[in-house]
Amino acid sequence: MAEIRKNEAKSDLDLYTFIKDKRKYSESWMIKKTSNTFVQACLDVSSKSGKGFRGEPDLLYLNENKKLLILIENKPSIKDHISKDENNPKAYAVDGIKHYISYFTTEKLTKLKPTVKKYFENWLIVGIAFSGDINDEYNHLISTFTLTNDEIKNIETSEILDEDDYLAFFENIDLENISKNISKSSSEINRMLRTLDSQKRPVLLSALMICLYDRDNISNDFKKSYSNWSITNIIRNIPTTILDILSNEGIDNEKINVLVNELAFIKTDNDLNSSDILKEILKELEDNVIPLFNKKTNYDIIGKFYEEFLRYAGVANVKKGIVLTPSHITKLFTELIDIKTNDVIFDTCCGTGAFLISGMNKLVSVIESSSLTNKKEKINTLKQNQLIGFEKSTTMYSLAISNMLFRGDGKSRIFNVDAFSEKAEEVLKNLNIEGIKPTIGFINPPYGGKDNSSNPTKKEIQFLENLLDNVSRYGLIIAPLSTYFKDDIERNRILSKHTLKYVINMPGELFQPNAVTHTAVAVFETNLPHNNKEVVFYNLTDDGFVLSKNRGRTDLLNKWNPTKKQLIDKLKNPEKYKNNINLVKTKITTNDEWIIQAHSKTDYSHLSEKSFVRSIKQYIIFSTKLKLDLLNKDIDEITLLEILSDSIQKEPVTETKKFDLDTTKWVEFDFNKVFDFKRGNRLTTLHQNDGDIAYISSTKTNNGIDNYITPPDYMTIYNNVMTINNSGSVGYVFFHTYNFVCSDHCTVISIKNKTITLNEYIAIFLKPIIESVKPKYNFAREISDYRLNKEKISLPADKQGNPNWEYMENYIKSLPYSSSI
């Protein structure tokens, strides 16, 4: 028995030391007991015998400010991790920790003093069952449980996490519930407002939520009385209530008048004046939505409302360029740079205020964890003077005011101005006189602006330059990928003034279900010319979020927090992680593109024998259809299969030993040293005359053949060469053994060494290799001669270091079906 206790003590000490040295916690861990009387009151009756004596979890962690309690039950051997029926708390770690957690359920707390039960309202309880040796990664087990909605749940993580990770897990559960309720309420309110123009709905909601705003020291007669008022009285009181509440919050009359003027329609709208719609909406907001506003979270609740309204209204505004930033991205912005207690956050197109909210939360956190003595005063100052927003749209401006109001920041400096106007310059000048100078800029600009007569919205790159020129430390943007490789003049001008540090490609699904657009986040250090410095590029292919039918994208599997930590670690330590595929660190000079696709190596890791067999099959199917004149015939798959089965042999051309297909041994060549290439010529459909020459365009079907024409004299007729699609189905490669002409949506490729004949076998080998560049291009970033001149390609090489064309041909001949080529 003494030996067992000795082992347990050593195991406890090892685990304690591991957490202390390897994990991040803001408070100290404790062994066996705590000085917190409320926690101890629960443990004093939690003995594993069930007789009401004191119980002692092996390790405890307590953060009273964040209301987090973590208990650990530890066993020195993994054989004692869990019992069959989980009912032996004395002998097993899982059984024991679940036993201790149960003493914080409502049922058990009710048996203690009322003060204890009240104390544990809204606490986050975590229980960790550990067994084995923490210093031996193959000889320990970890099970983690939470007390969620009075149920003990396994959260399926097999490691001990940082404090922030556990807090994020609970926040995610909270956000799931918020999202669910928001979606339900949004749907219901939209149904009530179905006859009201979708542009007016967010303004009305903003106004109604302000009317329900309640402060302990201010009486809100509207909120107390509206349920007993007539609809006429409600409509009459909405503008005056907004005036009273916002005036009491110190918001100037100009801001208030913008919102009140936007509400003029409520006096004349038939449906609003002849039914109880407003009263029903107010009740829905008061009962099911406003209570959510009291939660401290980066989640942009009003922004979620707006998302939902747009979704139910057909997402009309998304098509006009309004794409709200997901809350985990607004928070990420605050973690990509070092934010100080005196920083001033600036957003020149702030929308609903999501970036300002994240900036405010981050500043509050930085202040609270600082050594400042006047923290409360500093937080009040930050809310008044350290958040600046411009918003041109009066609808979005109204939402931003109410959003910040419910965040406890009614006095923030949000202005209904165009960031490019003289009025905006005047606002910044006046702020400067007050000693308020923006230091950090966050922006998600309107998408798709052209800055011309038909589309006067400024381009994303113009929003970026405007922001960077007006902040003293850092500027961050999320924008479509095209922002980072078009508009060379503007991009070069930006680099002459500011330093580009990071560019992070975001997942393509980031803005779903409201928009499908590929974006990237860029981080700049301002007022420091770039001067050809190195930039870190990273491709974040997956943020862990999943798309659900009614709640949009959510962190259902709790993957974002570890993903974010890895991302930040890689950005800060690129030399440790760079592979020149998903992470690249390279110098950026004049006219260089600012996206990873322009600087990364092509990834060939997906290539296998199957890739080349597939290439053979594709070529055989096309050749058979071409031979039998079936390209434009509508034949079913079964008939096609019967035709192919009669003409295809599975055997290879040569029965030889297996070839070694190891792409890591291939040699990298400049694409333009191996191939000649030339873009085709434009020929519109209107000018295509019927004929017998194949017309190759950017389709991915029928080997690229789009039509048969009589080509004009200026078009070159090719044969026995390959083509690659520049746009459309970008990156698809085809080999042509017949006469054809090429549209300007494709590029003709031939072997530079004219002593080498490009035959079917070599072309079939090259197809999947060249097509490996597809992830680097899309409809916005087309393949061009300029980009091909900068491309590299890896190929098998001979002893002289030249492309081994003989190997390529023989390899294809050794594969199944090659005898049918």
PDB file of C-alpha atoms in Angstrom, residues 48 63 74-75 139 156 173 202 212 217 291 327-328 359 388 566 736:
ATOM      1  CA  LYS A  48     -15.301   8.225  -2.958  1.00  0.00           C
ATOM      2  CA  ASN A  63      -9.696  31.019 -11.894  1.00  0.00           C
ATOM      3  CA  ASN A  74      -4.572  10.736 -11.549  1.00  0.00           C
ATOM      4  CA  LYS A  75      -3.546   7.056 -11.539  1.00  0.00           C
ATOM      5  CA  ASN A 139       2.319   5.178 -21.894  1.00  0.00           C
ATOM      6  CA  GLU A 156     -12.980  13.724 -26.837  1.00  0.00           C
ATOM      7  CA  ILE A 173     -20.796  25.573 -26.783  1.00  0.00           C
ATOM      8  CA  PRO A 202     -32.002  45.881 -40.164  1.00  0.00           C
ATOM      9  CA  LEU A 212     -35.325  47.868 -25.240  1.00  0.00           C
ATOM     10  CA  ASN A 217     -29.509  53.636 -13.249  1.00  0.00           C
ATOM     11  CA  PRO A 291     -30.627  38.398 -22.987  1.00  0.00           C
ATOM     12  CA  SER A 327     -16.349  36.424 -35.717  1.00  0.00           C
ATOM     13  CA  HIS A 328     -13.370  34.055 -35.410  1.00  0.00           C
ATOM     14  CA  GLY A 359     -10.592  45.314 -30.877  1.00  0.00           C
ATOM     15  CA  ILE A 388     -12.892  54.750 -34.510  1.00  0.00           C
ATOM     16  CA  GLN A 566      -0.513  26.501 -35.115  1.00  0.00           C
ATOM     17  CA  HIS A 736      -3.900  16.995 -79.866  1.00  0.00           C
TER      18      HIS A 736
END
